[in-house]
Coordinates of C-alpha atoms in Angstrom, one line a residue:
Chain A
M1 CA 6.7 145.6 248.6
S2 CA 7.2 149.3 247.6
N3 CA 9.0 151.1 250.2
N4 CA 8.1 154.7 249.0
L5 CA 7.4 156.8 252.1
S6 CA 8.4 160.1 250.7
D7 CA 5.0 161.1 249.2
V8 CA 3.0 160.0 252.4
V9 CA 0.7 162.5 254.0
V10 CA -0.3 161.6 257.5
P11 CA -3.9 162.4 258.0
Y12 CA -4.5 164.6 261.0
G13 CA -1.4 166.7 261.4
T14 CA -0.7 168.8 264.5
K15 CA -2.5 172.1 264.6
L16 CA 0.4 174.1 263.2
T17 CA 1.1 177.7 262.6
A18 CA 4.1 178.7 260.5
A19 CA 6.3 181.5 261.8
T20 CA 7.0 184.5 259.5
N21 CA 10.0 182.7 258.0
G22 CA 7.8 179.8 257.1
K23 CA 9.4 177.7 259.8
V24 CA 7.3 174.8 261.1
E25 CA 8.0 172.5 264.1
G26 CA 6.2 169.2 264.7
S27 CA 4.8 168.7 261.3
A28 CA 3.7 165.3 260.1
T29 CA 6.8 165.2 257.7
V30 CA 9.0 166.1 260.7
K31 CA 7.4 163.5 263.0
T32 CA 7.4 160.6 260.6
G33 CA 10.8 161.7 259.3
L34 CA 12.6 160.8 262.4
A35 CA 11.2 157.3 262.1
Q36 CA 12.5 157.1 258.6
M37 CA 16.0 158.0 260.1
F38 CA 15.6 154.9 262.4
K39 CA 15.1 152.5 259.5
G40 CA 17.4 149.5 259.3
G41 CA 18.4 150.1 262.9
V42 CA 18.1 148.7 266.2
I43 CA 16.2 150.5 269.1
M44 CA 17.3 149.1 272.5
D45 CA 15.6 149.0 275.8
V46 CA 18.0 150.5 278.6
I47 CA 17.4 151.0 282.3
N48 CA 20.4 153.3 283.3
V49 CA 23.2 155.3 282.0
E50 CA 25.6 152.4 281.7
Q51 CA 23.3 150.4 279.5
A52 CA 22.6 153.4 277.4
R53 CA 26.3 153.8 276.7
I54 CA 26.6 150.1 275.9
A55 CA 23.8 150.5 273.6
E56 CA 25.3 153.6 271.9
E57 CA 28.7 152.0 271.5
A58 CA 27.0 148.9 269.9
G59 CA 25.4 151.1 267.3
A60 CA 21.8 151.5 268.4
C61 CA 20.0 154.1 266.4
A62 CA 17.9 155.1 269.6
V63 CA 17.5 153.9 273.1
M64 CA 14.2 153.4 275.0
A65 CA 14.7 154.6 278.6
L66 CA 12.7 152.6 281.1
E67 CA 12.8 151.6 284.7
R68 CA 12.3 147.8 284.1
V69 CA 12.7 145.8 281.0
P70 CA 9.7 143.8 280.1
A71 CA 11.1 140.6 281.6
D72 CA 11.3 142.1 285.0
I73 CA 8.0 143.9 284.7
R74 CA 6.6 140.2 284.2
K75 CA 8.5 138.9 287.2
H76 CA 7.7 141.6 289.6
G77 CA 4.1 142.3 288.6
G78 CA 2.3 145.3 289.9
V79 CA 1.5 148.4 288.0
A80 CA 4.0 149.5 285.3
R81 CA 4.0 153.2 284.8
M82 CA 6.0 155.9 283.0
S83 CA 9.7 156.1 284.1
D84 CA 11.0 158.8 286.6
P85 CA 11.8 161.8 284.5
H86 CA 15.1 162.4 286.4
M87 CA 16.3 158.9 285.1
I88 CA 15.1 159.7 281.4
K89 CA 17.1 163.0 281.7
E90 CA 20.2 161.2 282.9
I91 CA 20.0 158.9 279.9
K92 CA 19.4 161.9 277.6
A93 CA 22.6 163.5 278.9
A94 CA 24.7 160.5 278.5
V95 CA 24.2 159.7 274.8
T96 CA 23.9 161.6 271.5
I97 CA 21.6 159.4 269.9
P98 CA 17.8 159.7 270.1
V99 CA 16.0 158.7 273.4
M100 CA 12.5 157.3 273.6
A101 CA 10.3 156.6 276.6
K102 CA 7.1 154.8 277.3
C103 CA 3.8 156.0 278.6
R104 CA 0.8 153.9 279.5
I105 CA -2.1 153.4 276.9
G106 CA -4.5 156.3 277.2
H107 CA -2.4 158.2 279.8
F108 CA -2.1 161.6 278.0
V109 CA -0.7 163.3 281.1
E110 CA 2.4 160.9 281.2
A111 CA 2.8 162.0 277.4
Q112 CA 2.7 165.5 278.4
I113 CA 5.3 165.1 281.1
L114 CA 7.5 163.1 278.6
T115 CA 7.2 165.9 276.0
E116 CA 8.3 168.4 278.6
C117 CA 11.5 166.1 279.4
G118 CA 12.3 166.8 275.7
I119 CA 12.7 163.1 274.6
D120 CA 12.7 162.3 270.9
Y121 CA 9.7 159.8 270.7
I122 CA 7.0 158.4 272.9
D123 CA 6.0 154.8 272.9
E124 CA 2.3 154.5 273.9
S125 CA 2.9 150.9 275.1
E126 CA 1.0 147.7 276.1
V127 CA 4.1 146.8 278.1
L128 CA 3.0 149.3 280.8
T129 CA -0.3 148.7 282.6
P130 CA -3.1 150.5 280.4
A131 CA -4.5 153.6 282.1
D132 CA -7.7 153.6 279.9
D133 CA -9.5 150.5 278.7
K134 CA -11.2 152.3 275.7
H135 CA -9.3 155.3 274.6
H136 CA -5.9 155.6 273.2
I137 CA -4.0 159.1 273.3
L138 CA -4.9 161.6 270.6
K139 CA -1.3 161.7 269.4
S140 CA -2.0 164.2 266.7
E141 CA -2.4 166.8 269.2
F142 CA 1.3 166.4 270.4
P143 CA 4.4 168.2 268.9
I144 CA 6.3 164.9 269.7
P145 CA 6.0 161.8 267.5
F146 CA 4.5 158.6 268.9
V147 CA 5.2 154.9 268.1
C148 CA 2.4 152.3 268.9
G149 CA 2.0 148.5 268.8
A150 CA -0.2 146.6 266.4
R151 CA -1.2 143.0 265.8
N152 CA -3.0 143.5 262.5
L153 CA -3.8 146.2 259.9
G154 CA -7.0 147.4 261.5
E155 CA -5.1 148.1 264.8
A156 CA -2.2 149.6 262.9
L157 CA -4.4 152.1 261.0
R158 CA -6.5 153.2 264.1
R159 CA -3.3 154.1 265.7
I160 CA -2.1 156.0 262.7
N161 CA -5.6 157.8 262.5
E162 CA -4.9 158.9 266.1
G163 CA -1.7 160.3 265.1
A164 CA 1.0 157.7 265.4
S165 CA 4.0 158.4 263.3
M166 CA 5.5 155.0 263.5
I167 CA 4.0 151.5 264.1
R168 CA 5.7 148.4 265.6
T169 CA 4.4 144.7 266.1
K170 CA 3.4 144.0 269.6
G171 CA 5.0 140.7 269.7
E172 CA 5.0 139.5 273.2
A173 CA 7.5 141.6 275.2
G174 CA 9.7 140.2 277.9
T175 CA 9.4 136.6 276.6
G176 CA 12.5 136.3 274.4
N177 CA 10.2 134.3 272.1
V178 CA 9.8 135.8 268.5
I179 CA 6.5 133.8 267.6
E180 CA 4.1 136.6 268.4
A181 CA 6.2 139.3 266.4
V182 CA 6.2 136.9 263.4
R183 CA 2.5 136.3 263.8
H184 CA 1.6 140.0 263.9
S185 CA 4.1 140.9 261.0
R186 CA 2.7 138.0 258.9
Q187 CA -0.9 139.1 259.7
I188 CA -0.3 142.8 258.6
N189 CA 1.5 141.6 255.4
A190 CA -1.3 139.3 254.5
E191 CA -3.9 142.0 255.0
I192 CA -1.9 144.4 252.8
K193 CA -1.8 141.8 250.0
Q194 CA -5.6 141.3 250.5
V195 CA -6.1 145.1 250.2
Q196 CA -4.0 145.4 247.0
N197 CA -6.3 142.9 245.3
M198 CA -9.6 144.6 246.2
D199 CA -11.6 147.2 244.2
E200 CA -13.1 150.1 245.9
V201 CA -16.4 148.6 246.8
E202 CA -14.6 145.9 248.5
L203 CA -12.3 148.2 250.3
F204 CA -15.5 149.8 251.9
T205 CA -16.7 146.5 253.3
F206 CA -13.0 145.5 254.4
A207 CA -12.6 149.0 256.2
K208 CA -15.7 148.2 258.2
E209 CA -14.6 144.7 258.9
I210 CA -11.2 145.6 260.2
Q211 CA -12.5 148.9 261.9
A212 CA -10.1 151.0 260.0
P213 CA -10.5 154.3 258.3
F214 CA -11.3 154.2 254.6
H215 CA -8.8 156.9 253.5
L216 CA -5.9 155.1 255.2
I217 CA -6.8 151.7 253.6
K218 CA -6.8 153.4 250.3
Q219 CA -3.4 154.6 251.1
V220 CA -2.2 151.2 252.0
K221 CA -3.5 149.8 248.7
E222 CA -1.6 152.6 246.8
L223 CA 1.6 152.3 248.6
G224 CA 1.5 148.5 249.1
R225 CA 2.6 148.9 252.7
L226 CA 1.8 150.8 255.8
P227 CA 1.9 154.5 255.3
V228 CA 4.4 154.9 258.2
V229 CA 7.7 153.2 259.2
N230 CA 6.9 149.6 260.8
F231 CA 9.5 148.1 263.2
A232 CA 9.4 144.7 264.7
A233 CA 9.1 144.3 268.6
G234 CA 8.4 141.9 271.3
G235 CA 10.5 138.8 271.9
I236 CA 13.6 139.5 269.5
A237 CA 16.6 137.8 271.3
T238 CA 19.2 136.9 268.8
P239 CA 20.7 138.4 265.5
A240 CA 18.8 135.6 263.6
D241 CA 15.4 136.8 265.2
A242 CA 16.3 140.4 264.1
A243 CA 17.0 139.2 260.5
L244 CA 14.0 137.2 260.4
M245 CA 11.8 140.2 261.1
M246 CA 13.7 142.2 258.5
Q247 CA 13.2 139.6 255.9
L248 CA 9.5 139.7 256.7
G249 CA 9.5 143.2 255.7
C250 CA 9.9 145.1 258.9
D251 CA 11.8 148.5 258.6
G252 CA 13.9 147.9 261.8
V253 CA 13.7 146.2 265.3
F254 CA 13.2 147.0 268.9
V255 CA 15.2 144.8 271.3
G256 CA 13.8 145.0 274.8
S257 CA 15.0 142.2 277.4
G258 CA 16.9 140.4 274.8
I259 CA 20.1 142.2 275.1
F260 CA 20.5 143.1 278.9
K261 CA 19.1 139.7 280.1
S262 CA 21.7 138.0 278.2
G263 CA 25.2 136.7 279.2
D264 CA 27.2 139.3 277.1
P265 CA 25.0 142.3 276.4
A266 CA 27.7 144.4 274.5
K267 CA 28.5 141.6 272.2
R268 CA 25.0 140.6 271.5
A269 CA 23.9 144.2 271.0
R270 CA 26.7 144.6 268.3
A271 CA 25.6 141.3 266.7
I272 CA 22.1 142.2 266.5
V273 CA 22.9 145.6 264.9
Q274 CA 25.0 143.9 262.2
A275 CA 22.3 141.4 261.6
T276 CA 19.8 144.1 261.1
T277 CA 22.0 145.9 258.3
H278 CA 23.2 142.7 256.6
F279 CA 19.9 140.8 257.1
R280 CA 19.9 138.9 253.8
N281 CA 23.6 138.0 254.2
A282 CA 23.8 134.6 255.7
K283 CA 27.5 134.6 255.7
I284 CA 27.6 137.7 258.0
L285 CA 24.6 136.4 260.1
A286 CA 26.5 133.0 260.7
E287 CA 29.7 135.1 261.8
V288 CA 27.8 137.4 264.2
S289 CA 25.8 134.6 265.7
E290 CA 29.0 132.9 266.9
N291 CA 30.0 132.7 270.6
L292 CA 27.4 135.2 271.8
G293 CA 27.2 133.6 275.4
E294 CA 23.9 132.8 277.2
P295 CA 20.8 134.1 275.5
M296 CA 17.9 135.4 277.8
V297 CA 16.1 132.1 278.9
G298 CA 12.7 132.9 277.3
I299 CA 9.1 132.0 278.1
N300 CA 6.8 129.6 276.1
I301 CA 3.9 131.9 275.2
D302 CA 1.4 128.8 275.4
T303 CA 2.1 128.6 279.2
L304 CA 1.3 132.4 279.6
P305 CA -1.9 133.0 281.4
E306 CA -4.2 135.2 279.3
G307 CA -4.0 138.2 281.8
E308 CA -0.2 138.2 281.3
Q309 CA -0.4 138.5 277.7
Y310 CA 0.6 142.2 276.9
A311 CA -0.4 141.9 273.2
K312 CA -4.0 141.7 274.2
R313 CA -3.8 145.1 275.7
G314 CA -5.0 148.1 273.5
W315 CA -8.1 148.4 271.4
Chain B
M6 CA 27.4 165.0 223.5
A7 CA 24.3 163.4 225.1
S8 CA 24.4 163.3 229.0
P9 CA 25.7 159.7 229.9
A10 CA 23.7 157.3 231.9
V11 CA 24.9 157.0 235.5
K12 CA 24.8 154.4 238.4
I13 CA 24.7 155.9 241.9
G14 CA 25.4 153.7 244.9
V15 CA 23.4 154.6 248.2
L16 CA 25.1 153.6 251.4
A17 CA 22.4 151.2 252.9
L18 CA 23.9 150.5 256.3
Q19 CA 21.1 152.4 258.2
G20 CA 18.8 155.2 257.7
A21 CA 16.7 156.8 254.9
F22 CA 18.4 154.9 252.0
I23 CA 15.3 153.7 250.2
E24 CA 14.0 157.3 250.0
H25 CA 17.0 158.4 248.0
I26 CA 16.7 155.6 245.7
H27 CA 12.9 156.4 245.1
V28 CA 13.8 159.9 244.2
L29 CA 16.7 158.9 241.9
G30 CA 14.3 156.5 240.3
R31 CA 12.2 159.4 239.0
I32 CA 15.2 160.9 237.1
E33 CA 15.8 159.6 233.5
N34 CA 19.0 157.5 232.8
V35 CA 19.9 157.0 236.4
T36 CA 20.4 153.6 238.2
A37 CA 20.5 153.5 242.0
V38 CA 21.8 150.6 243.9
Q39 CA 22.1 149.7 247.6
I40 CA 25.7 149.5 249.0
R41 CA 26.7 147.4 252.1
T42 CA 29.8 145.3 251.5
P43 CA 33.4 146.0 250.5
A44 CA 32.6 144.5 247.2
E45 CA 29.8 146.8 246.6
V46 CA 31.6 149.9 247.8
N47 CA 34.5 149.1 245.5
D48 CA 32.3 148.5 242.5
P49 CA 34.1 150.3 239.6
T50 CA 30.8 150.7 237.6
L51 CA 29.6 153.2 240.3
D52 CA 29.7 156.8 239.1
A53 CA 28.7 158.3 242.5
L54 CA 27.8 157.7 246.1
I55 CA 25.1 159.1 248.3
I56 CA 25.6 158.7 252.3
P57 CA 21.9 159.2 253.5
G58 CA 20.4 160.4 256.7
G59 CA 20.1 158.1 259.7
E60 CA 22.1 158.0 262.9
S61 CA 25.8 158.9 262.0
T62 CA 27.1 157.0 265.2
T63 CA 25.4 153.8 264.0
M64 CA 26.5 154.3 260.4
G65 CA 30.1 154.9 261.4
L66 CA 30.2 151.9 263.7
V67 CA 28.6 149.5 261.3
A68 CA 30.8 150.6 258.5
E69 CA 34.0 149.9 260.7
R70 CA 32.6 146.4 261.5
S71 CA 31.6 145.7 257.9
G72 CA 35.1 146.6 256.7
I73 CA 34.1 149.4 254.4
V74 CA 35.5 152.6 256.3
E75 CA 38.8 152.6 254.3
P76 CA 37.0 152.2 250.9
L77 CA 34.5 154.9 251.8
R78 CA 37.5 157.2 253.0
L79 CA 39.0 156.8 249.5
W80 CA 35.8 157.8 247.9
A81 CA 35.7 161.0 249.9
H82 CA 39.3 161.9 249.9
Q83 CA 40.2 161.2 246.3
G84 CA 37.3 163.2 245.0
V85 CA 37.4 161.4 241.6
K86 CA 33.7 160.7 241.7
P87 CA 30.9 162.7 243.4
V88 CA 29.8 161.8 246.9
W89 CA 26.7 163.4 248.6
G90 CA 26.1 163.3 252.3
T91 CA 22.7 164.2 253.7
C92 CA 22.4 164.9 257.4
A93 CA 24.1 162.1 259.0
G94 CA 26.0 161.7 255.8
M95 CA 27.2 165.3 255.9
I96 CA 28.6 164.5 259.6
L97 CA 30.4 161.6 258.2
L98 CA 32.0 163.6 255.4
A99 CA 33.2 166.4 257.8
N100 CA 36.8 166.6 258.8
S101 CA 35.6 167.5 262.4
A102 CA 32.4 167.4 264.4
L103 CA 31.2 168.9 267.6
Q104 CA 28.9 167.2 270.2
M105 CA 30.0 163.6 269.4
K106 CA 29.3 160.9 271.6
I107 CA 31.8 160.1 274.5
G108 CA 35.0 158.8 273.0
G109 CA 34.2 160.3 269.5
Q110 CA 32.8 158.5 266.5
P111 CA 34.3 157.4 263.3
L112 CA 34.2 160.0 260.7
L113 CA 35.2 159.5 256.9
G114 CA 36.3 163.2 256.4
G115 CA 37.5 164.8 253.2
L116 CA 34.9 167.8 253.4
D117 CA 37.0 170.8 254.9
V118 CA 34.4 171.8 257.5
C119 CA 33.4 171.4 261.0
V120 CA 29.8 170.4 261.8
D121 CA 27.8 170.8 265.0
R122 CA 25.7 167.7 265.6
N123 CA 22.0 168.0 266.7
H124 CA 22.6 171.8 266.4
F125 CA 19.1 172.7 266.9
G126 CA 18.3 170.3 269.7
A127 CA 16.2 167.2 270.2
Q128 CA 13.2 166.1 268.1
L129 CA 10.9 168.8 269.4
Q130 CA 13.2 171.3 267.8
S131 CA 13.1 169.6 264.4
F132 CA 11.4 171.7 261.8
E133 CA 10.7 172.3 258.2
M134 CA 10.9 175.7 256.3
P135 CA 11.3 177.1 252.9
V136 CA 14.9 178.0 252.1
S137 CA 16.5 180.0 249.3
I138 CA 18.9 177.8 247.2
P139 CA 20.2 179.9 244.4
V140 CA 21.7 177.0 242.5
L141 CA 18.2 175.4 242.3
G142 CA 16.5 178.4 240.9
E143 CA 14.2 181.0 242.3
E144 CA 11.5 179.0 243.9
P145 CA 12.5 178.3 247.5
F146 CA 13.2 174.7 248.6
Q147 CA 11.1 173.2 251.4
A148 CA 14.0 172.0 253.7
V149 CA 13.3 169.3 256.3
F150 CA 15.6 169.4 259.4
I151 CA 15.5 166.5 261.7
R152 CA 17.7 166.6 264.7
A153 CA 20.0 168.3 262.1
P154 CA 23.6 169.4 262.1
V155 CA 24.7 172.6 260.5
I156 CA 28.4 173.5 259.2
V157 CA 29.7 176.1 261.6
S158 CA 33.0 176.6 260.0
H159 CA 34.8 175.9 256.8
K160 CA 38.0 176.4 254.8
P161 CA 38.1 178.7 251.6
N162 CA 38.0 175.8 249.3
V163 CA 34.3 175.0 250.4
T164 CA 31.6 176.9 248.6
V165 CA 28.5 177.8 250.5
I166 CA 25.2 176.8 248.6
A167 CA 22.8 177.7 251.3
K168 CA 22.7 179.0 254.9
L169 CA 20.3 180.0 257.7
E170 CA 20.5 183.4 259.3
K171 CA 22.5 183.4 262.4
K172 CA 20.6 182.9 265.7
N173 CA 21.9 186.2 267.0
A174 CA 23.6 188.8 264.7
D175 CA 26.8 188.7 266.9
D176 CA 27.4 184.8 266.8
E177 CA 30.8 184.0 265.6
H178 CA 29.5 180.8 264.0
E179 CA 27.9 180.4 260.7
R180 CA 24.9 178.2 260.1
I181 CA 25.5 176.6 256.7
I182 CA 22.9 174.0 255.5
A183 CA 24.3 173.1 252.1
A184 CA 28.0 173.2 250.8
R185 CA 30.1 171.9 248.0
Q186 CA 33.8 171.2 247.7
S187 CA 34.6 170.2 244.0
N188 CA 33.1 166.6 243.9
L189 CA 31.8 166.5 247.5
L190 CA 28.2 167.8 248.3
A191 CA 26.7 168.1 251.7
T192 CA 23.2 169.0 252.9
A193 CA 22.0 169.3 256.6
F194 CA 18.4 168.8 255.6
H195 CA 16.7 165.9 253.8
P196 CA 15.7 166.5 250.2
E197 CA 14.8 162.8 250.0
L198 CA 11.9 163.5 252.4
T199 CA 10.0 165.9 250.1
G200 CA 8.4 165.4 246.7
D201 CA 10.8 168.0 245.2
S202 CA 13.6 166.3 243.2
R203 CA 15.5 169.4 242.2
F204 CA 18.4 168.7 244.6
H205 CA 18.8 165.1 243.4
R206 CA 18.8 166.5 239.9
Y207 CA 21.6 168.9 240.8
F208 CA 23.7 166.1 242.1
V209 CA 22.9 163.8 239.1
E210 CA 24.2 166.6 236.8
M211 CA 27.4 166.8 238.9
V212 CA 27.7 163.0 238.4
R213 CA 27.1 163.2 234.7
T214 CA 29.6 166.1 234.3
S215 CA 32.1 164.3 236.3
K216 CA 31.6 161.0 234.3
L217 CA 32.0 163.0 230.9
A218 CA 35.1 164.5 232.2
R219 CA 36.6 161.1 233.2
Q220 CA 35.6 159.5 229.8
Q221 CA 37.2 162.5 227.9
T222 CA 40.4 162.1 229.9
A223 CA 40.3 158.4 229.2
S224 CA 40.0 158.8 225.4
S225 CA 42.5 161.7 224.9

């Protein structure tokens, strides 16, 4: 798979005006560029300053500030919303690495507030309760970059067309079960291979079938990959899970509940960081997998009622 | 004498290392390889090293745990073969840094400069702009700054390649965005994110010149 992102042009850039010295903020290059700097790294969910510091010391390349990790959102139920801006600001002040935060699908005002908080990336996330059952946020209108979840190529390209600068698998957050992330990653890989073998006439029909913009499908064919950085997320709980997703072709991993719902978060976090760098080195993977203590318990996805499957949220 | 073929290692712990390898791939007689382990860092057939952009704290910590901080320090301090750091790589090559995480972070050092991390602020303040870089010719270079550092002070042995205007005319700090100290090169921005390969070609020339000089010393 080619990994060349340097020549990628993201379709609908923010409406930008250059300053007199030619300086432009919030351009597509600048927004996708930060995701390129995350590659090969681990982005960790944290709910307070203490966890954020543990994540930074472990070598996280960014943290996701949220009030409850997905496992607790599942347990407590109710409506899950954007985090308190005060808590986000505290975390931002405590670490030097980039800070991300989640807003609800379609909730563009939460996104405006997060932009105002000066965070580095917004996750328009199915883990929170959706605010709109038809529309996603028009992300290209924002000066701040967005990451969105996807289960297949069509979904990924629809999000990119709306202005997402980074994609992640949806997986099934808060379960500690990697099967859905694997399913989504394999699905996207399989569709990319299909596209690579199609001629232009077939591409038109395929674009219609998967409900994706034709120009982005053409770009996927040329690049042999998604036109933006693609991380794994949803159910990653061990160094082996992280390395599995990397070997499946993901550019990096998000770990949510998997770290701070385990017995020894600092050690597990370090191990997952090492595993993500050395994802093809079985010797190192074996070393870092030793004596990590209790993993998070995990949920069998087959036993999850359909209404509790977050991956089904988003359109 | 014909310019020699060179092999360049790109530190592949985290960050935008593939992007460097792709740009180097467009330059004739250059092989680029990913570097992660002590054996790979110590590979005697390497002619140069690139430390890419990414998170400098992550790279420093992973380098420590992967047992390659000392071999990387040797690369940077001996100065026998060229080393280029972009953004996070520039921070790692610096002898000192401002705005580090609580408790500091592992630096390799070698470059006699002080850098200011996240100088411009968070992602919202990230930007791209054309800058004048005389060593690359007259045409401005489109420089992409992502949560970028700048060099705020340096010793006299460091040559400034490019700088931005001071924020205010009476600021005591410089805002240097590209610098060189013999075989060490540092840029605050990301030439690997643009289609323009001039900066990579400049570095490859440094590498070829250095290799020729080593070969001549060895044969004389």
